Amino acid sequence: MSEEPGPSGQSQSQTQSQTQSQPGSSSSSAPTSSSQGSSSGSGTLSSVDTVPVQELQSIPEDEEEVQPQVWGRVIPLVHGLSVLNCTENQYIFGRDKACDYTFNNSIVRQSTHFRTYSKKHFKIFRDENLVYVKDLSGNGTWVDDEKIGNGKQSLLSNNSVIALAEQKHQVFMFIDKMGDDQPNLPLEFSKKYHIARKIGTGVCGEVKLAIEKETCKKVALKTINKHDFPSIGTATRNAEREIEILKKIDHPCLIKTEDFYQTEDSYYIVLEYVEGGELFGRIKAKKQLEEEIAKLYFYQMLRAVEYLHNNGIIHRDLKPENVLLTSHDDICLIKITDFNQSKILEESSLMKTLCGTPTYLAPEVFTHAATVGYTKAVDYWSLGVLLFICLGGYPPFNPECSTMSVREQIINGHYRFIPSQWKKVSNEAKDLIKKLLVVDPEKRLSVEEALAHSWLNDDEMRNTANQLMHRETSKVQKKTTKLESVGIFILDKMLKKNLKVVIFFYYRAQVYEFIYLLLKWID
């Protein structure tokens, strides 16, 4: 941490001389100048009289109001706070109403974190082109998970996240507006969301973190550039297919779409954002997953794929990169994403295009794609590869593990369990993998059969998974119940304090009902 730089010196403004014109009459002598010329008898300037330019006052013009330059934007990550566009050199944040940015409002006061905020918690200031945050509190301020320390300061960069009172309580994100990294987004999107940082890149485009202005909710913005494809038609078909699928699905283990925008050059798909990252990253960090955790994740994957297949959708690109985790905790909900390669089945149940990531492709995609075609059994195979990687920590079909190419290994179903990697894994888990990685799709275990496998006959795991999958639904129900309770409370107050008003509306309703019945009887 560095010491706070002193305030920048300000240049003194220079005084400008102004020439004031004196009022006069036509009988007074005409203005004179050092230039040669004669005066007319009328006392007015003749065509040859001249006046030095420096003596003339310029014609006044309406000065345009100079708009202050926004050098940074502080975006709230919690409900109840507002966006701050930084134009001054310094802002103090805290509970005190005298602060430049106060947390003291009715919504924030209801938060359990309110009392952990200091009266003056931190300040953001800039010195030349650098922006700093200084901790003024005793409870602590964090920038990108690093604690600053009371009286100390830290440099703020674009997309820095500020946490208050505790490391995980992220309250603000700082956006550097002096940089030129804001993309040309659709106007309607910009009205509703703040764009933040890049969080991923795929075959069809990049994914960025965005924040909904009204709710402070994080979302993921997937951009599909039409010009990245051999033809605009290809981009359109892929994007429209993905959008169609995203609109159709509704399952807790499948990523949800929030919004959709389109320009001449690109598609913009707004998806729900999850905090835990990709399954690939989790496996890479841990080398391999514990069997109980892998079982919990795999059960959810099976339920999600079962739902897709029941709705006539084949994913065709199941892999660890396309499985997202909703939390950094081991026990968490998973979300399958990226439906760009997916297919909605028509009357024919066969597909004949080569789609997906080679390492996870089923044998029939290589051997029968152009002739006989293939079915939803390709997803069963990919699930087997996924489970293998979760438990073993390495892909079953790998050029480093065989003299055969990956394609040959897959076609022949050639893989092996390396003893050192699989010594702690149960035989039941390995049996399920073997029954999914069967070359003949007709003999391959289906999703329904996999769910009935003895390895997944685990009541405790299923209860945990079901609780995770229904947590979102229970939150909605809980919110509705709370609103109903508030309504009853308000009605009770009305009955006690405004009984006359209630009686008036009651009798007016009775009159309306009487008129309605009378008109109905006349008809």
Short mmCIF file of C-alpha atoms in Angstrom, two decimals:
data_model
loop_
_atom_site.label_atom_id
_atom_site.label_comp_id
_atom_site.label_asym_id
_atom_site.label_seq_id
_atom_site.Cartn_x
_atom_site.Cartn_y
_atom_site.Cartn_z
CA MET A 1 0.00 0.00 0.00
CA SER A 2 1.25 3.49 -0.78
CA GLU A 3 0.99 6.78 1.06
CA GLU A 4 -1.69 9.19 -0.18
CA PRO A 5 -0.35 11.55 -2.84
CA GLY A 6 -0.71 15.25 -2.16
CA PRO A 7 -3.23 17.35 -4.03
CA SER A 8 -2.22 18.42 -7.47
CA GLY A 9 -1.26 22.10 -7.85
CA GLN A 10 -3.76 24.29 -9.61
CA SER A 11 -2.66 26.90 -12.17
CA GLN A 12 -3.60 30.48 -11.45
CA SER A 13 -6.07 32.02 -13.85
CA GLN A 14 -4.90 35.02 -15.80
CA THR A 15 -6.98 38.22 -15.70
CA GLN A 16 -8.27 39.46 -18.97
CA SER A 17 -8.66 43.19 -19.69
CA GLN A 18 -12.06 44.31 -20.83
CA THR A 19 -12.80 47.51 -22.80
CA GLN A 20 -15.97 49.26 -21.76
CA SER A 21 -17.80 51.38 -24.32
CA GLN A 22 -18.99 54.77 -23.05
CA PRO A 23 -22.43 56.04 -23.94
CA GLY A 24 -22.55 59.21 -26.06
CA SER A 25 -24.70 61.37 -28.37
CA SER A 26 -24.45 62.35 -31.99
CA SER A 27 -23.35 65.86 -31.05
CA SER A 28 -20.23 64.60 -29.31
CA SER A 29 -17.01 64.34 -31.18
CA ALA A 30 -16.44 61.24 -33.17
CA PRO A 31 -13.94 58.60 -32.03
CA THR A 32 -10.45 59.31 -33.18
CA SER A 33 -7.63 57.06 -34.13
CA SER A 34 -3.99 57.32 -34.96
CA SER A 35 -4.69 56.21 -38.47
CA GLN A 36 -5.06 58.81 -41.12
CA GLY A 37 -8.54 59.93 -42.16
CA SER A 38 -10.94 62.88 -42.01
CA SER A 39 -14.08 63.28 -40.01
CA SER A 40 -17.36 64.11 -41.61
CA GLY A 41 -19.29 67.16 -40.58
CA SER A 42 -22.09 65.12 -39.13
CA GLY A 43 -19.82 63.78 -36.43
CA THR A 44 -20.20 60.19 -37.58
CA LEU A 45 -17.53 57.90 -38.97
CA SER A 46 -16.97 58.22 -42.68
CA SER A 47 -16.16 55.33 -44.97
CA VAL A 48 -12.45 56.03 -44.52
CA ASP A 49 -12.45 56.32 -40.73
CA THR A 50 -10.90 53.29 -39.01
CA VAL A 51 -10.79 52.12 -35.43
CA PRO A 52 -8.02 49.82 -34.21
CA VAL A 53 -9.30 46.28 -33.72
CA GLN A 54 -7.83 46.01 -30.21
CA GLU A 55 -10.17 48.79 -29.06
CA LEU A 56 -13.31 46.93 -30.18
CA GLN A 57 -15.15 44.64 -27.84
CA SER A 58 -15.96 41.27 -29.40
CA ILE A 59 -19.59 40.42 -29.99
CA PRO A 60 -20.77 38.48 -26.96
CA GLU A 61 -21.88 34.92 -27.65
CA ASP A 62 -24.00 32.59 -25.59
CA GLU A 63 -21.61 30.38 -23.68
CA GLU A 64 -22.45 26.69 -23.76
CA GLU A 65 -22.69 25.10 -20.36
CA VAL A 66 -19.64 22.89 -19.90
CA GLN A 67 -20.67 19.43 -18.75
CA PRO A 68 -18.37 17.98 -16.07
CA GLN A 69 -16.33 15.04 -17.29
CA VAL A 70 -17.19 11.70 -15.74
CA TRP A 71 -13.88 10.03 -14.93
CA GLY A 72 -15.29 7.04 -13.08
CA ARG A 73 -18.50 5.28 -12.20
CA VAL A 74 -19.23 3.50 -8.92
CA ILE A 75 -21.85 0.81 -9.43
CA PRO A 76 -23.66 -0.74 -6.44
CA LEU A 77 -23.72 -4.51 -6.12
CA VAL A 78 -26.35 -4.52 -3.39
CA HIS A 79 -29.96 -3.37 -3.49
CA GLY A 80 -30.87 0.08 -2.21
CA LEU A 81 -27.80 2.02 -3.33
CA SER A 82 -27.50 4.22 -6.40
CA VAL A 83 -24.92 4.67 -9.15
CA LEU A 84 -22.36 7.44 -8.64
CA ASN A 85 -20.90 9.23 -11.66
CA CYS A 86 -17.59 10.68 -10.45
CA THR A 87 -16.88 14.23 -11.62
CA GLU A 88 -15.30 15.71 -8.46
CA ASN A 89 -11.80 14.78 -7.31
CA GLN A 90 -12.91 13.13 -4.08
CA TYR A 91 -15.92 11.33 -2.60
CA ILE A 92 -16.39 10.12 0.98
CA PHE A 93 -18.68 7.11 1.54
CA GLY A 94 -20.34 6.21 4.83
CA ARG A 95 -23.38 6.11 7.11
CA ASP A 96 -23.09 9.78 8.02
CA LYS A 97 -25.56 11.92 6.11
CA ALA A 98 -22.81 14.52 5.70
CA CYS A 99 -20.86 12.11 3.46
CA ASP A 100 -20.74 12.73 -0.28
CA TYR A 101 -22.31 9.29 -0.72
CA THR A 102 -24.41 8.11 2.20
CA PHE A 103 -25.61 4.59 2.99
CA ASN A 104 -28.27 6.04 5.28
CA ASN A 105 -31.56 5.36 3.51
CA SER A 106 -34.66 3.34 4.40
CA ILE A 107 -33.73 0.32 2.27
CA VAL A 108 -30.11 -0.01 3.40
CA ARG A 109 -31.05 0.55 7.05
CA GLN A 110 -33.06 -2.69 6.92
CA SER A 111 -29.96 -4.61 5.84
CA THR A 112 -28.11 -6.71 8.40
CA HIS A 113 -24.88 -5.10 7.17
CA PHE A 114 -25.97 -1.50 7.85
CA ARG A 115 -24.49 -1.30 11.36
CA THR A 116 -21.16 -2.66 10.13
CA TYR A 117 -20.72 0.39 7.90
CA SER A 118 -18.74 3.22 9.52
CA LYS A 119 -19.93 6.82 9.62
CA LYS A 120 -17.05 7.54 7.27
CA HIS A 121 -16.10 4.19 5.80
CA PHE A 122 -13.85 4.99 2.83
CA LYS A 123 -13.10 7.61 0.24
CA ILE A 124 -12.39 7.44 -3.47
CA PHE A 125 -10.16 10.13 -4.90
CA ARG A 126 -8.01 10.72 -7.94
CA ASP A 127 -4.58 12.22 -8.38
CA GLU A 128 -3.83 13.08 -12.00
CA ASN A 129 -4.83 9.93 -13.92
CA LEU A 130 -4.72 7.51 -10.98
CA VAL A 131 -7.69 6.59 -8.79
CA TYR A 132 -7.34 5.44 -5.18
CA VAL A 133 -9.55 4.18 -2.39
CA LYS A 134 -8.59 4.97 1.21
CA ASP A 135 -9.94 2.99 4.17
CA LEU A 136 -11.38 5.27 6.86
CA SER A 137 -13.12 2.58 8.92
CA GLY A 138 -12.34 0.25 11.76
CA ASN A 139 -14.34 -2.62 10.23
CA GLY A 140 -12.28 -2.84 7.07
CA THR A 141 -12.41 -2.19 3.34
CA TRP A 142 -11.33 -4.67 0.68
CA VAL A 143 -10.37 -4.11 -2.97
CA ASP A 144 -10.45 -7.25 -5.12
CA ASP A 145 -10.29 -9.45 -1.99
CA GLU A 146 -7.25 -7.60 -0.59
CA LYS A 147 -7.75 -5.79 2.73
CA ILE A 148 -6.50 -2.19 2.64
CA GLY A 149 -6.12 -1.40 6.35
CA ASN A 150 -7.29 1.62 8.32
CA GLY A 151 -5.66 4.84 7.12
CA LYS A 152 -4.08 3.10 4.16
CA GLN A 153 -5.01 3.24 0.52
CA SER A 154 -5.02 1.09 -2.59
CA LEU A 155 -5.04 1.79 -6.29
CA LEU A 156 -8.38 1.29 -8.04
CA SER A 157 -8.40 -0.16 -11.53
CA ASN A 158 -11.20 -0.78 -14.00
CA ASN A 159 -13.70 -3.36 -12.68
CA SER A 160 -12.22 -3.34 -9.17
CA VAL A 161 -14.68 -4.67 -6.58
CA ILE A 162 -14.96 -2.98 -3.18
CA ALA A 163 -16.11 -5.02 -0.16
CA LEU A 164 -17.08 -3.50 3.18
CA ALA A 165 -16.85 -4.86 6.75
CA GLU A 166 -16.16 -8.40 5.54
CA GLN A 167 -14.30 -9.80 2.54
CA LYS A 168 -17.29 -11.52 0.95
CA HIS A 169 -19.67 -8.55 1.31
CA GLN A 170 -19.10 -6.97 -2.11
CA VAL A 171 -20.85 -3.59 -2.26
CA PHE A 172 -19.43 -1.62 -5.21
CA MET A 173 -17.70 -2.05 -8.54
CA PHE A 174 -15.56 0.75 -9.97
CA ILE A 175 -15.66 1.45 -13.71
CA ASP A 176 -12.86 3.56 -15.18
CA LYS A 177 -14.54 5.92 -17.65
CA MET A 178 -11.29 7.46 -18.87
CA GLY A 179 -10.43 4.28 -20.73
CA ASP A 180 -11.92 3.51 -24.13
CA ASP A 181 -12.97 -0.06 -23.45
CA GLN A 182 -16.75 0.36 -23.50
CA PRO A 183 -18.20 -1.50 -26.48
CA ASN A 184 -20.84 -0.11 -28.80
CA LEU A 185 -23.85 -1.80 -27.27
CA PRO A 186 -27.53 -1.49 -28.21
CA LEU A 187 -29.10 1.62 -26.69
CA GLU A 188 -31.86 -0.37 -24.96
CA PHE A 189 -29.24 -2.58 -23.31
CA SER A 190 -27.22 0.43 -22.12
CA LYS A 191 -30.34 1.94 -20.56
CA LYS A 192 -30.92 -1.18 -18.49
CA TYR A 193 -27.43 -2.54 -17.76
CA HIS A 194 -23.90 -1.44 -16.89
CA ILE A 195 -21.23 -3.39 -18.76
CA ALA A 196 -18.33 -4.56 -16.57
CA ARG A 197 -15.53 -6.96 -17.40
CA LYS A 198 -14.86 -9.81 -19.80
CA ILE A 199 -15.38 -13.20 -18.16
CA GLY A 200 -15.05 -15.66 -21.03
CA THR A 201 -14.55 -16.32 -24.72
CA GLY A 202 -16.17 -18.98 -26.86
CA VAL A 203 -16.24 -20.10 -30.46
CA CYS A 204 -19.18 -17.82 -31.19
CA GLY A 205 -18.12 -14.75 -29.24
CA GLU A 206 -17.22 -13.35 -25.86
CA VAL A 207 -19.04 -13.21 -22.54
CA LYS A 208 -18.99 -10.15 -20.28
CA LEU A 209 -20.23 -9.46 -16.80
CA ALA A 210 -22.97 -6.82 -16.68
CA ILE A 211 -25.02 -5.35 -13.85
CA GLU A 212 -28.72 -4.52 -14.02
CA LYS A 213 -29.13 -0.87 -12.99
CA GLU A 214 -32.45 -1.19 -11.19
CA THR A 215 -31.75 -4.31 -9.13
CA CYS A 216 -27.90 -4.45 -9.03
CA LYS A 217 -28.22 -8.06 -10.18
CA LYS A 218 -25.24 -9.52 -12.03
CA VAL A 219 -25.88 -11.01 -15.46
CA ALA A 220 -23.73 -12.48 -18.22
CA LEU A 221 -23.81 -10.84 -21.66
CA LYS A 222 -23.02 -13.20 -24.51
CA THR A 223 -22.15 -11.42 -27.76
CA ILE A 224 -22.34 -13.31 -31.05
CA ASN A 225 -20.67 -11.42 -33.89
CA LYS A 226 -22.33 -12.25 -37.20
CA HIS A 227 -19.15 -11.49 -39.13
CA ASP A 228 -17.16 -14.20 -37.32
CA PHE A 229 -18.92 -16.86 -39.39
CA PRO A 230 -18.34 -17.94 -43.00
CA SER A 231 -21.79 -16.64 -43.83
CA ILE A 232 -24.33 -14.42 -42.12
CA GLY A 233 -26.86 -17.22 -42.58
CA THR A 234 -24.79 -19.57 -40.41
CA ALA A 235 -24.55 -17.01 -37.61
CA THR A 236 -28.24 -16.26 -37.80
CA ARG A 237 -29.25 -19.94 -37.67
CA ASN A 238 -26.92 -20.73 -34.75
CA ALA A 239 -27.94 -17.67 -32.75
CA GLU A 240 -31.64 -18.06 -33.41
CA ARG A 241 -31.49 -21.75 -32.51
CA GLU A 242 -29.73 -20.96 -29.22
CA ILE A 243 -32.21 -18.20 -28.42
CA GLU A 244 -35.14 -20.48 -29.24
CA ILE A 245 -33.77 -23.15 -26.91
CA LEU A 246 -33.02 -20.70 -24.09
CA LYS A 247 -36.56 -19.35 -24.26
CA LYS A 248 -38.00 -22.85 -24.21
CA ILE A 249 -36.14 -24.31 -21.23
CA ASP A 250 -37.00 -23.86 -17.56
CA HIS A 251 -35.01 -26.06 -15.21
CA PRO A 252 -32.90 -25.17 -12.15
CA CYS A 253 -29.85 -26.94 -13.62
CA LEU A 254 -30.00 -25.13 -16.96
CA ILE A 255 -28.84 -21.55 -17.49
CA LYS A 256 -31.70 -19.10 -17.97
CA THR A 257 -32.01 -16.26 -20.46
CA GLU A 258 -32.89 -12.80 -19.11
CA ASP A 259 -32.97 -10.61 -22.24
CA PHE A 260 -32.15 -10.53 -25.93
CA TYR A 261 -30.96 -7.69 -28.22
CA GLN A 262 -29.88 -7.53 -31.83
CA THR A 263 -28.00 -5.06 -34.05
CA GLU A 264 -26.93 -5.22 -37.66
CA ASP A 265 -23.61 -6.78 -36.66
CA SER A 266 -24.27 -8.79 -33.51
CA TYR A 267 -26.65 -10.70 -31.26
CA TYR A 268 -26.64 -9.97 -27.53
CA ILE A 269 -27.98 -12.65 -25.19
CA VAL A 270 -28.34 -11.72 -21.51
CA LEU A 271 -28.02 -14.81 -19.32
CA GLU A 272 -28.17 -15.41 -15.59
CA TYR A 273 -24.75 -15.10 -13.95
CA VAL A 274 -23.33 -17.69 -11.56
CA GLU A 275 -20.50 -17.04 -9.13
CA GLY A 276 -18.68 -20.37 -8.94
CA GLY A 277 -17.09 -20.51 -12.39
CA GLU A 278 -16.71 -23.50 -14.68
CA LEU A 279 -16.53 -27.12 -13.59
CA PHE A 280 -13.33 -27.32 -15.64
CA GLY A 281 -11.66 -24.76 -13.36
CA ARG A 282 -12.83 -26.59 -10.23
CA ILE A 283 -11.40 -29.92 -11.47
CA LYS A 284 -8.14 -28.25 -12.52
CA ALA A 285 -7.73 -26.61 -9.10
CA LYS A 286 -8.49 -29.80 -7.16
CA LYS A 287 -6.79 -32.22 -9.63
CA GLN A 288 -9.84 -34.50 -9.27
CA LEU A 289 -13.13 -34.29 -7.38
CA GLU A 290 -14.04 -36.27 -4.31
CA GLU A 291 -16.42 -39.06 -5.26
CA GLU A 292 -19.33 -37.74 -3.18
CA ILE A 293 -19.07 -34.28 -4.76
CA ALA A 294 -18.74 -35.74 -8.26
CA LYS A 295 -21.85 -37.82 -7.58
CA LEU A 296 -23.81 -34.72 -6.50
CA TYR A 297 -22.81 -32.82 -9.65
CA PHE A 298 -23.36 -35.76 -11.99
CA TYR A 299 -26.84 -36.47 -10.64
CA GLN A 300 -27.80 -32.86 -11.42
CA MET A 301 -26.31 -33.15 -14.92
CA LEU A 302 -28.39 -36.25 -15.58
CA ARG A 303 -31.55 -34.52 -14.40
CA ALA A 304 -30.81 -31.53 -16.65
CA VAL A 305 -30.11 -33.67 -19.72
CA GLU A 306 -33.19 -35.78 -19.00
CA TYR A 307 -35.24 -32.56 -19.05
CA LEU A 308 -33.65 -31.46 -22.34
CA HIS A 309 -34.31 -34.79 -24.03
CA ASN A 310 -37.90 -34.86 -22.77
CA ASN A 311 -38.33 -31.48 -24.46
CA GLY A 312 -36.78 -32.67 -27.72
CA ILE A 313 -33.40 -30.93 -27.27
CA ILE A 314 -29.99 -32.54 -27.69
CA HIS A 315 -27.09 -30.53 -26.27
CA ARG A 316 -24.26 -32.04 -28.39
CA ASP A 317 -21.45 -30.20 -26.57
CA LEU A 318 -21.46 -31.41 -22.98
CA LYS A 319 -18.05 -30.79 -21.38
CA PRO A 320 -16.65 -29.35 -18.11
CA GLU A 321 -16.36 -25.87 -19.65
CA ASN A 322 -20.12 -25.87 -20.26
CA VAL A 323 -21.06 -26.84 -16.72
CA LEU A 324 -21.18 -23.84 -14.37
CA LEU A 325 -21.19 -23.85 -10.57
CA THR A 326 -23.39 -21.44 -8.65
CA SER A 327 -21.04 -21.19 -5.66
CA HIS A 328 -17.40 -21.59 -4.68
CA ASP A 329 -18.56 -24.13 -2.09
CA ASP A 330 -18.30 -27.81 -3.00
CA ILE A 331 -21.97 -28.46 -2.29
CA CYS A 332 -23.73 -26.27 -4.83
CA LEU A 333 -26.15 -26.20 -7.74
CA ILE A 334 -24.78 -26.77 -11.25
CA LYS A 335 -25.96 -25.09 -14.45
CA ILE A 336 -25.46 -26.46 -17.95
CA THR A 337 -24.86 -23.69 -20.48
CA ASP A 338 -23.87 -22.95 -24.10
CA PHE A 339 -26.62 -24.23 -26.38
CA ASN A 340 -24.99 -22.95 -29.58
CA GLN A 341 -24.34 -26.48 -30.81
CA SER A 342 -27.65 -27.85 -29.55
CA LYS A 343 -30.35 -29.26 -31.77
CA ILE A 344 -34.11 -29.19 -31.45
CA LEU A 345 -35.34 -32.51 -32.80
CA GLU A 346 -37.87 -32.40 -35.58
CA GLU A 347 -39.89 -35.38 -36.79
CA SER A 348 -36.65 -37.15 -37.68
CA SER A 349 -34.58 -38.09 -34.64
CA LEU A 350 -31.30 -38.29 -36.58
CA MET A 351 -28.62 -35.61 -36.90
CA LYS A 352 -25.95 -35.59 -39.58
CA THR A 353 -23.70 -32.61 -38.78
CA LEU A 354 -20.31 -32.80 -37.08
CA CYS A 355 -20.80 -30.70 -33.94
CA GLY A 356 -19.18 -30.48 -30.54
CA THR A 357 -15.69 -30.69 -29.05
CA PRO A 358 -13.67 -33.66 -30.47
CA THR A 359 -12.53 -35.07 -27.09
CA TYR A 360 -16.15 -35.46 -25.98
CA LEU A 361 -17.69 -36.64 -29.26
CA ALA A 362 -19.34 -40.04 -29.46
CA PRO A 363 -17.96 -42.66 -31.92
CA GLU A 364 -21.04 -42.52 -34.18
CA VAL A 365 -20.46 -38.80 -34.80
CA PHE A 366 -17.20 -39.73 -36.54
CA THR A 367 -18.41 -42.89 -38.25
CA HIS A 368 -22.09 -42.34 -39.10
CA ALA A 369 -22.65 -38.56 -39.17
CA ALA A 370 -22.63 -38.23 -42.95
CA THR A 371 -24.63 -41.39 -43.69
CA VAL A 372 -26.81 -43.02 -41.05
CA GLY A 373 -26.74 -40.08 -38.63
CA TYR A 374 -26.87 -40.14 -34.83
CA THR A 375 -29.32 -39.65 -31.96
CA LYS A 376 -29.53 -38.21 -28.46
CA ALA A 377 -27.27 -41.09 -27.37
CA VAL A 378 -24.35 -38.76 -28.20
CA ASP A 379 -25.17 -36.91 -24.97
CA TYR A 380 -25.01 -40.17 -22.99
CA TRP A 381 -21.45 -40.69 -24.25
CA SER A 382 -20.43 -37.11 -23.36
CA LEU A 383 -21.85 -37.60 -19.87
CA GLY A 384 -19.63 -40.66 -19.50
CA VAL A 385 -16.59 -38.59 -20.50
CA LEU A 386 -17.62 -35.87 -18.04
CA LEU A 387 -17.91 -38.33 -15.15
CA PHE A 388 -14.55 -39.89 -16.07
CA ILE A 389 -12.84 -36.46 -15.93
CA CYS A 390 -14.52 -35.50 -12.64
CA LEU A 391 -13.33 -38.66 -10.88
CA GLY A 392 -10.03 -39.28 -12.66
CA GLY A 393 -8.85 -35.74 -13.29
CA TYR A 394 -7.81 -36.46 -16.89
CA PRO A 395 -9.71 -37.11 -20.16
CA PRO A 396 -10.26 -40.77 -21.15
CA PHE A 397 -9.28 -40.10 -24.75
CA ASN A 398 -5.92 -38.40 -24.73
CA PRO A 399 -3.09 -38.38 -27.30
CA GLU A 400 -0.55 -38.56 -24.44
CA CYS A 401 -1.95 -41.85 -23.17
CA SER A 402 -1.88 -43.83 -26.42
CA THR A 403 -0.15 -44.18 -29.77
CA MET A 404 -3.57 -43.91 -31.42
CA SER A 405 -5.11 -40.57 -32.34
CA VAL A 406 -7.99 -39.26 -30.23
CA ARG A 407 -10.37 -40.11 -33.07
CA GLU A 408 -9.14 -43.72 -33.21
CA GLN A 409 -9.33 -44.06 -29.42
CA ILE A 410 -12.95 -42.88 -29.43
CA ILE A 411 -14.04 -45.06 -32.36
CA ASN A 412 -12.50 -48.12 -30.68
CA GLY A 413 -13.60 -47.17 -27.16
CA HIS A 414 -9.97 -47.34 -26.04
CA TYR A 415 -9.36 -45.82 -22.59
CA ARG A 416 -7.96 -46.98 -19.26
CA PHE A 417 -8.24 -46.28 -15.56
CA ILE A 418 -4.75 -45.32 -14.35
CA PRO A 419 -4.47 -47.11 -10.96
CA SER A 420 -2.82 -44.22 -9.10
CA GLN A 421 -5.68 -41.90 -10.10
CA TRP A 422 -8.52 -44.33 -9.47
CA LYS A 423 -7.48 -46.15 -6.30
CA LYS A 424 -9.96 -44.19 -4.14
CA VAL A 425 -12.86 -44.43 -6.60
CA SER A 426 -15.52 -47.11 -6.04
CA ASN A 427 -16.13 -49.94 -8.48
CA GLU A 428 -19.76 -48.81 -8.81
CA ALA A 429 -18.65 -45.43 -10.17
CA LYS A 430 -16.31 -47.09 -12.66
CA ASP A 431 -19.08 -49.48 -13.68
CA LEU A 432 -21.37 -46.56 -14.55
CA ILE A 433 -18.62 -44.98 -16.67
CA LYS A 434 -18.07 -48.25 -18.54
CA LYS A 435 -21.77 -48.55 -19.34
CA LEU A 436 -21.90 -44.98 -20.67
CA LEU A 437 -18.72 -45.23 -22.76
CA VAL A 438 -20.06 -48.04 -24.95
CA VAL A 439 -19.23 -47.67 -28.66
CA ASP A 440 -22.57 -49.09 -29.83
CA PRO A 441 -25.19 -46.37 -29.11
CA GLU A 442 -27.95 -49.01 -28.95
CA LYS A 443 -26.22 -50.70 -26.00
CA ARG A 444 -25.17 -47.48 -24.27
CA LEU A 445 -26.84 -46.63 -20.97
CA SER A 446 -29.56 -43.97 -21.34
CA VAL A 447 -30.08 -41.06 -18.92
CA GLU A 448 -33.02 -42.83 -17.29
CA GLU A 449 -30.98 -46.02 -16.88
CA ALA A 450 -28.04 -44.05 -15.49
CA LEU A 451 -30.31 -42.42 -12.90
CA ALA A 452 -31.39 -45.90 -11.82
CA HIS A 453 -27.78 -47.14 -11.48
CA SER A 454 -26.75 -48.41 -8.04
CA TRP A 455 -24.01 -45.75 -7.70
CA LEU A 456 -26.68 -43.04 -7.68
CA ASN A 457 -28.94 -44.94 -5.28
CA ASP A 458 -27.96 -42.54 -2.51
CA ASP A 459 -30.86 -40.96 -0.61
CA GLU A 460 -28.72 -38.38 1.20
CA MET A 461 -27.16 -37.16 -2.05
CA ARG A 462 -30.54 -37.03 -3.81
CA ASN A 463 -32.08 -35.05 -0.95
CA THR A 464 -29.22 -32.54 -1.08
CA ALA A 465 -29.55 -32.21 -4.86
CA ASN A 466 -33.32 -31.79 -4.69
CA GLN A 467 -32.98 -29.10 -2.02
CA LEU A 468 -30.48 -27.23 -4.20
CA MET A 469 -32.67 -27.54 -7.28
CA HIS A 470 -35.78 -26.28 -5.51
CA ARG A 471 -34.13 -23.50 -3.54
CA GLU A 472 -35.01 -20.87 -6.13
CA THR A 473 -38.65 -21.97 -6.13
CA SER A 474 -38.79 -21.88 -2.34
CA LYS A 475 -37.33 -18.34 -2.37
CA VAL A 476 -40.17 -17.15 -4.61
CA GLN A 477 -42.75 -18.85 -2.38
CA LYS A 478 -41.15 -17.31 0.71
CA LYS A 479 -41.25 -13.86 -0.87
CA THR A 480 -44.94 -14.30 -1.74
CA THR A 481 -45.75 -15.39 1.82
CA LYS A 482 -43.93 -12.33 3.17
CA LEU A 483 -45.92 -10.02 0.90
CA GLU A 484 -49.17 -11.66 2.02
CA SER A 485 -48.19 -11.10 5.67
CA VAL A 486 -47.45 -7.43 4.98
CA GLY A 487 -50.84 -7.12 3.25
CA ILE A 488 -52.67 -8.58 6.25
CA PHE A 489 -50.77 -6.25 8.59
CA ILE A 490 -51.71 -3.17 6.52
CA LEU A 491 -55.36 -4.27 6.32
CA ASP A 492 -55.43 -4.73 10.09
CA LYS A 493 -54.12 -1.18 10.58
CA MET A 494 -56.70 0.17 8.16
CA LEU A 495 -59.53 -1.54 10.01
CA LYS A 496 -58.39 -0.06 13.32
CA LYS A 497 -57.60 3.49 12.17
CA ASN A 498 -59.78 3.98 9.12
CA LEU A 499 -62.89 1.98 9.86
CA LYS A 500 -65.16 4.65 8.36
CA VAL A 501 -63.23 4.57 5.09
CA VAL A 502 -63.47 0.79 4.94
CA ILE A 503 -67.24 0.90 5.62
CA PHE A 504 -67.70 3.55 2.92
CA PHE A 505 -65.92 1.44 0.28
CA TYR A 506 -67.80 -1.66 1.40
CA TYR A 507 -71.23 -0.03 0.89
CA ARG A 508 -70.14 1.53 -2.40
CA ALA A 509 -69.17 -1.94 -3.61
CA GLN A 510 -72.60 -3.21 -2.54
CA VAL A 511 -74.29 -0.46 -4.59
CA TYR A 512 -72.21 -1.31 -7.67
CA GLU A 513 -73.12 -4.97 -7.29
CA PHE A 514 -76.82 -4.07 -6.98
CA ILE A 515 -76.69 -1.94 -10.16
CA TYR A 516 -74.88 -4.74 -12.01
CA LEU A 517 -77.53 -7.32 -11.00
CA LEU A 518 -80.34 -4.89 -11.92
CA LEU A 519 -78.92 -4.31 -15.40
CA LYS A 520 -78.43 -8.04 -15.86
CA TRP A 521 -82.07 -8.64 -14.83
CA ILE A 522 -83.31 -5.96 -17.30
CA ASP A 523 -81.36 -7.62 -20.14
#
